[in-house]
């Protein structure tokens, strides 16, 4: 018989979920935590979060399958910085500021595409897929002035994911940054995915209110009882805290099916749900089965605003009948997150001014949220 390659870390999550169902408790934090409401509405606090977190730390900026071929690119504005991520003609993924070295015009406004070179729309300066300046009209007019290529940003591609720091001077150690989250991301086999190119963009309030939703295993069977939570056994979650990153396991009504089966026969995709929160702004939902949804949170432009973009991925190329399935999933997630999650957190955003004497409470069953706020407090104080 052929060897069965067990994905041991996810099997372990499933085993722990079953234990939690049987003992009727999720994994618990040591204590209850409170966070003052002004932490979500103070502009000074928000600026420190942008400067010390979003503009400094490595961000999961793309999946490799967003840029499978030479010349494939993605562009977006993250925390006020226009970002261009490109797979060069040498196969290497690089990130740049999407800013022309002449007078700063944006090179492309397309969210994704393929280009062997980027020609600035303003005066036609041209850059290749490695960011080098390869042509400008009437070069002699600029005399001996040395003119550089695009401003590169530190970038590492690893196990199917691309990490970028928005600070051109930053040096980061990805092993140190991810810790044990690296092995769990590797187990998701992100490098074997195919992107469904159509994404969903949703308005959301303060970015931490949205991130709190990404990290919340407690609400699934309540807020989503008629949608994605219908099959869940709520509040029996596993939580793995990997530095600022969090992995959440969700039990569902089929979790008990593993009880009398050998691990190689467990249907993990049917028996549990899984979320990887990669600090500070990416949630990967699923991936232990055939599909995966990635949500990327864009903070700002003010303390009370953010945007969430949802991306769908599959284990096989998204064509033929799978296109319909992908579109149906996209629409379903859009409705759930817009009408349930976003509607709820916009309500909290509106309530914050009235909550000055009533802090936000995170119970022992919300260790992921506790970790988020502990870590942010530590780096912004
Ligand atoms: S600003 Fe780009 S060519 Fe002038
Ligand atoms: Fe939710």
XYZ file of C-alpha atoms and ligand atoms in Angstrom:
386
model
C 0.000 0.000 0.000
C 1.239 3.472 -0.862
C 2.377 5.655 1.980
C -0.262 8.094 3.242
C 1.205 11.496 3.757
C -0.421 12.719 6.931
C -0.718 16.410 7.516
C 0.085 15.903 11.172
C -0.402 19.420 12.470
C -3.963 19.642 11.100
C -4.790 16.153 12.360
C -3.625 17.316 15.752
C -5.972 20.320 15.561
C -8.870 18.005 14.724
C -8.045 15.687 17.639
C -7.962 18.662 20.004
C -11.291 19.930 18.629
C -12.884 16.585 19.454
C -11.481 16.777 22.996
C -12.849 20.313 23.345
C -16.276 19.170 22.157
C -16.236 16.322 24.674
C -15.151 18.487 27.603
C -17.464 21.312 26.455
C -14.815 24.042 26.439
C -12.620 25.870 23.949
C -8.906 26.469 24.568
C -8.794 29.175 27.224
C -6.625 32.197 27.998
C -5.394 32.630 31.565
C -7.730 35.531 32.328
C -10.260 38.025 31.036
C -8.889 41.130 29.297
C -10.346 44.583 28.772
C -9.404 47.133 26.103
C -10.460 50.785 26.392
C -12.831 51.872 23.621
C -10.554 54.789 22.721
C -7.928 52.295 21.533
C -10.173 51.931 18.475
C -10.781 55.634 17.885
C -7.703 57.571 18.972
C -5.924 59.079 15.944
C -2.542 59.195 17.690
C -2.787 55.493 18.563
C -3.805 54.737 14.968
C -0.821 56.665 13.557
C 1.535 54.702 15.804
C -0.047 51.472 14.531
C 0.527 52.574 10.942
C 4.128 53.664 11.565
C 5.293 50.816 13.787
C 3.265 47.962 12.345
C 2.011 48.449 8.780
C 4.895 50.609 7.539
C 7.594 48.514 9.238
C 6.713 44.867 9.743
C 6.557 42.169 7.036
C 3.109 41.866 5.485
C 1.797 38.827 3.644
C 1.473 40.824 0.414
C 0.464 38.126 -2.115
C 0.312 34.403 -2.686
C 2.739 32.993 -5.234
C -0.202 31.832 -7.337
C -1.360 35.443 -7.694
C 1.805 35.877 -9.788
C 2.558 32.499 -11.386
C 4.315 33.728 -14.561
C 7.063 36.190 -15.452
C 5.578 39.673 -15.745
C 2.546 38.896 -13.557
C 1.895 41.724 -11.136
C -0.431 42.928 -8.387
C -0.829 46.510 -7.264
C -2.683 48.127 -4.395
C -2.325 50.883 -1.834
C -1.519 49.565 1.641
C -1.440 51.980 4.581
C -1.024 54.871 2.160
C 1.861 53.294 0.235
C 1.295 52.400 -3.433
C 2.704 48.917 -3.833
C 3.652 47.004 -6.986
C 4.521 43.301 -6.679
C 5.983 41.722 -9.834
C 7.426 38.373 -10.849
C 10.482 39.295 -12.896
C 11.647 37.660 -16.109
C 14.130 35.750 -13.917
C 11.268 34.181 -11.910
C 11.954 36.210 -8.771
C 9.156 38.112 -7.036
C 10.018 41.703 -6.136
C 8.036 44.504 -4.546
C 8.418 48.200 -5.361
C 6.776 51.455 -4.542
C 4.396 51.999 -7.453
C 5.900 55.438 -7.941
C 7.674 56.745 -11.042
C 11.189 58.070 -10.328
C 10.518 61.146 -12.474
C 7.769 63.032 -10.665
C 6.017 60.338 -8.713
C 3.104 59.339 -10.924
C 1.612 55.913 -10.301
C 2.846 53.421 -12.903
C -0.269 51.300 -12.955
C -3.730 51.445 -11.442
C -4.568 47.895 -12.503
C -5.030 45.605 -9.462
C -3.379 42.746 -11.357
C -2.181 41.816 -14.822
C 0.859 40.856 -16.857
C 3.409 43.268 -18.290
C 6.943 42.860 -19.582
C 7.497 46.540 -18.784
C 5.729 49.353 -16.951
C 5.422 52.630 -18.836
C 4.517 55.675 -16.776
C 1.380 57.284 -18.224
C 2.651 60.802 -17.472
C 5.839 61.155 -19.582
C 6.499 57.576 -20.672
C 9.453 56.589 -18.518
C 9.661 52.816 -18.770
C 10.734 50.158 -16.244
C 11.293 46.440 -16.750
C 9.875 43.600 -14.641
C 12.940 43.814 -12.368
C 12.243 47.511 -11.698
C 15.146 48.839 -13.778
C 14.647 52.057 -15.723
C 14.974 50.995 -19.340
C 13.987 54.090 -21.234
C 12.922 57.690 -21.039
C 12.134 60.106 -23.842
C 14.873 62.664 -24.530
C 17.293 61.237 -21.971
C 19.943 63.853 -22.924
C 17.808 66.659 -21.453
C 18.466 65.213 -18.006
C 22.236 65.431 -18.613
C 24.435 63.497 -16.224
C 21.778 63.284 -13.503
C 21.772 59.730 -12.273
C 18.305 58.280 -12.378
C 17.473 55.052 -10.600
C 14.961 52.304 -11.148
C 11.915 51.761 -8.983
C 12.358 51.897 -5.206
C 12.595 48.258 -4.092
C 10.969 46.997 -0.917
C 12.319 44.048 1.100
C 10.539 40.953 -0.210
C 10.738 37.224 0.485
C 8.761 34.473 -1.252
C 8.407 31.325 0.879
C 6.155 28.249 0.721
C 3.740 29.863 -1.719
C 3.445 33.206 0.065
C 5.111 36.566 -0.546
C 6.081 38.840 2.342
C 6.907 42.517 1.847
C 7.917 45.326 4.181
C 6.682 48.764 3.135
C 9.842 50.276 4.622
C 12.582 50.271 1.936
C 15.233 50.255 4.705
C 13.755 47.398 6.745
C 15.548 44.081 6.995
C 13.460 41.203 8.214
C 14.124 37.660 9.268
C 11.105 35.692 8.055
C 11.868 32.646 10.227
C 11.951 34.819 13.299
C 8.841 36.747 12.230
C 6.687 33.676 11.540
C 8.018 31.294 14.197
C 5.943 28.098 14.231
C 3.358 29.723 11.977
C 5.768 28.976 9.105
C 5.235 25.203 9.400
C 1.463 25.573 9.528
C 1.445 27.854 6.458
C 3.663 25.343 4.679
C 1.172 22.585 5.497
C -1.517 24.591 3.687
C 0.404 23.918 0.425
C -0.144 27.486 -0.744
C 2.239 26.837 -3.622
C -0.250 24.345 -5.103
C -3.135 26.797 -5.453
C -4.783 28.575 -8.374
C -6.347 32.016 -8.037
C -9.890 32.945 -9.014
C -9.125 36.410 -10.300
C -12.391 38.054 -9.295
C -12.176 39.575 -5.822
C -14.656 41.249 -3.465
C -14.037 44.605 -1.832
C -15.943 45.543 1.312
C -15.886 48.692 3.433
C -15.066 48.075 7.088
C -14.549 50.398 10.092
C -11.400 50.713 12.266
C -8.977 48.013 11.185
C -8.752 46.450 14.656
C -12.524 45.954 14.766
C -12.195 44.027 11.509
C -9.138 42.107 12.778
C -11.083 41.238 15.944
C -13.612 39.563 13.658
C -10.883 37.574 11.887
C -9.693 36.275 15.272
C -13.079 35.507 16.791
C -14.001 31.824 17.010
C -16.762 32.573 19.510
C -19.309 34.258 17.210
C -19.545 31.686 14.452
C -22.603 29.785 15.715
C -24.394 32.937 16.856
C -23.888 35.765 14.334
C -23.632 33.249 11.470
C -26.199 30.723 12.743
C -28.180 30.890 9.495
C -25.185 30.983 7.151
C -21.619 29.730 7.517
C -22.141 28.818 11.175
C -25.079 26.499 10.633
C -22.835 23.431 10.833
C -20.585 24.703 13.602
C -20.355 23.635 17.208
C -19.658 27.048 18.579
C -17.165 27.980 21.274
C -15.153 24.754 21.207
C -12.228 26.264 19.294
C -8.569 25.466 19.396
C -6.177 28.425 19.442
C -2.488 28.254 18.616
C -0.614 31.444 19.351
C 2.556 31.840 17.287
C 3.931 35.209 18.417
C 1.482 37.747 16.962
C 0.045 35.144 14.559
C -2.879 32.904 15.478
C -4.292 29.624 14.175
C -7.920 28.928 15.041
C -9.647 25.552 14.702
C -13.451 25.385 14.529
C -15.378 22.258 15.542
C -18.468 21.357 13.611
C -21.233 18.811 13.812
C -19.158 16.250 11.907
C -16.066 16.510 14.146
C -17.141 13.399 16.073
C -16.822 11.342 12.838
C -13.071 11.034 13.441
C -13.675 9.209 16.699
C -13.637 5.654 15.404
C -11.512 6.083 12.299
C -7.761 5.849 11.797
C -6.258 9.294 11.020
C -5.608 8.462 7.368
C -9.374 8.184 6.874
C -10.296 11.479 8.555
C -12.023 13.922 6.221
C -10.485 17.053 7.693
C -12.265 19.409 5.308
C -15.626 18.021 6.443
C -14.808 17.666 10.131
C -13.380 21.076 10.973
C -12.740 24.607 9.757
C -9.426 26.369 10.057
C -8.301 30.004 10.046
C -4.719 31.251 9.969
C -4.406 34.885 11.024
C -1.094 36.255 9.767
C -0.459 39.441 11.699
C -1.405 42.193 11.154
C -3.896 41.986 8.318
C -4.384 38.643 6.597
C -6.826 35.871 7.407
C -6.596 32.581 5.544
C -9.761 30.558 5.881
C -9.628 26.887 4.872
C -6.826 25.477 2.773
C -6.841 22.100 4.579
C -9.307 21.054 1.870
C -9.743 22.035 -1.764
C -10.499 25.722 -1.384
C -9.163 28.662 0.511
C -10.358 32.218 1.060
C -7.865 34.918 1.902
C -9.025 38.216 3.378
C -6.633 41.157 3.290
C -7.352 44.156 5.463
C -6.333 47.624 4.276
C -6.321 50.133 7.161
C -7.302 53.769 6.712
C -7.295 56.377 5.306
C -8.482 57.451 8.777
C -8.746 55.727 12.153
C -12.419 54.878 11.536
C -11.988 53.327 8.084
C -10.601 50.213 6.499
C -11.298 47.985 3.527
C -11.366 44.216 3.285
C -10.585 42.445 0.020
C -11.499 38.760 -0.295
C -9.605 36.448 -2.655
C -10.592 32.862 -3.548
C -8.195 30.016 -4.374
C -8.645 26.432 -5.524
C -6.509 23.319 -5.885
C -7.190 23.081 -9.618
C -7.160 25.792 -12.313
C -10.315 27.890 -12.132
C -11.944 27.137 -15.473
C -14.959 25.266 -16.844
C -17.512 24.243 -14.202
C -15.250 25.458 -11.394
C -15.770 29.054 -12.573
C -19.422 28.850 -11.562
C -18.578 27.309 -8.216
C -15.964 29.996 -7.588
C -18.388 32.780 -8.387
C -21.094 31.247 -6.175
C -18.619 31.030 -3.275
C -17.467 34.596 -3.849
C -21.026 35.936 -3.758
C -21.924 33.849 -0.688
C -18.891 35.072 1.293
C -19.527 38.643 0.191
C -23.083 38.501 1.541
C -22.128 36.888 4.837
C -19.241 39.210 5.592
C -21.032 42.378 4.423
C -24.436 41.683 6.007
C -23.298 39.921 9.171
C -19.673 40.749 10.114
C -19.294 44.245 8.638
C -22.807 45.346 9.654
C -22.040 44.288 13.238
C -18.661 45.975 13.496
C -19.972 49.199 11.917
C -22.502 49.167 14.761
C -19.645 48.818 17.278
C -17.770 51.661 15.561
C -20.809 53.894 16.041
C -21.118 52.837 19.673
C -17.477 53.587 20.593
C -18.010 57.268 21.581
C -20.615 56.139 24.102
C -18.308 53.511 25.573
C -15.713 55.722 27.259
C -16.538 54.286 30.660
C -17.304 50.795 29.379
C -14.310 48.915 28.020
C -14.415 46.166 25.433
C -14.182 42.752 27.150
C -12.342 39.696 25.790
C -13.170 36.514 27.661
C -10.907 33.563 28.407
C -12.452 31.987 25.299
C -11.061 34.796 23.102
C -7.305 34.226 23.347
C -6.680 35.234 19.717
C -8.172 38.689 20.271
C -6.277 38.993 23.532
C -3.021 38.251 21.746
C -3.773 40.867 19.059
C -4.341 43.628 21.600
C -1.455 42.599 23.878
C 0.933 42.636 20.920
C -0.313 45.963 19.544
C -0.056 47.542 23.002
C 3.487 46.238 23.334
C 4.707 47.692 20.026
C 2.850 51.012 20.211
C 3.378 51.991 23.857
S 6.063 61.123 -13.673
Fe 6.484 59.290 -14.679
S 7.378 59.850 -16.526
Fe 6.989 61.728 -15.538
Fe -17.682 36.277 11.121
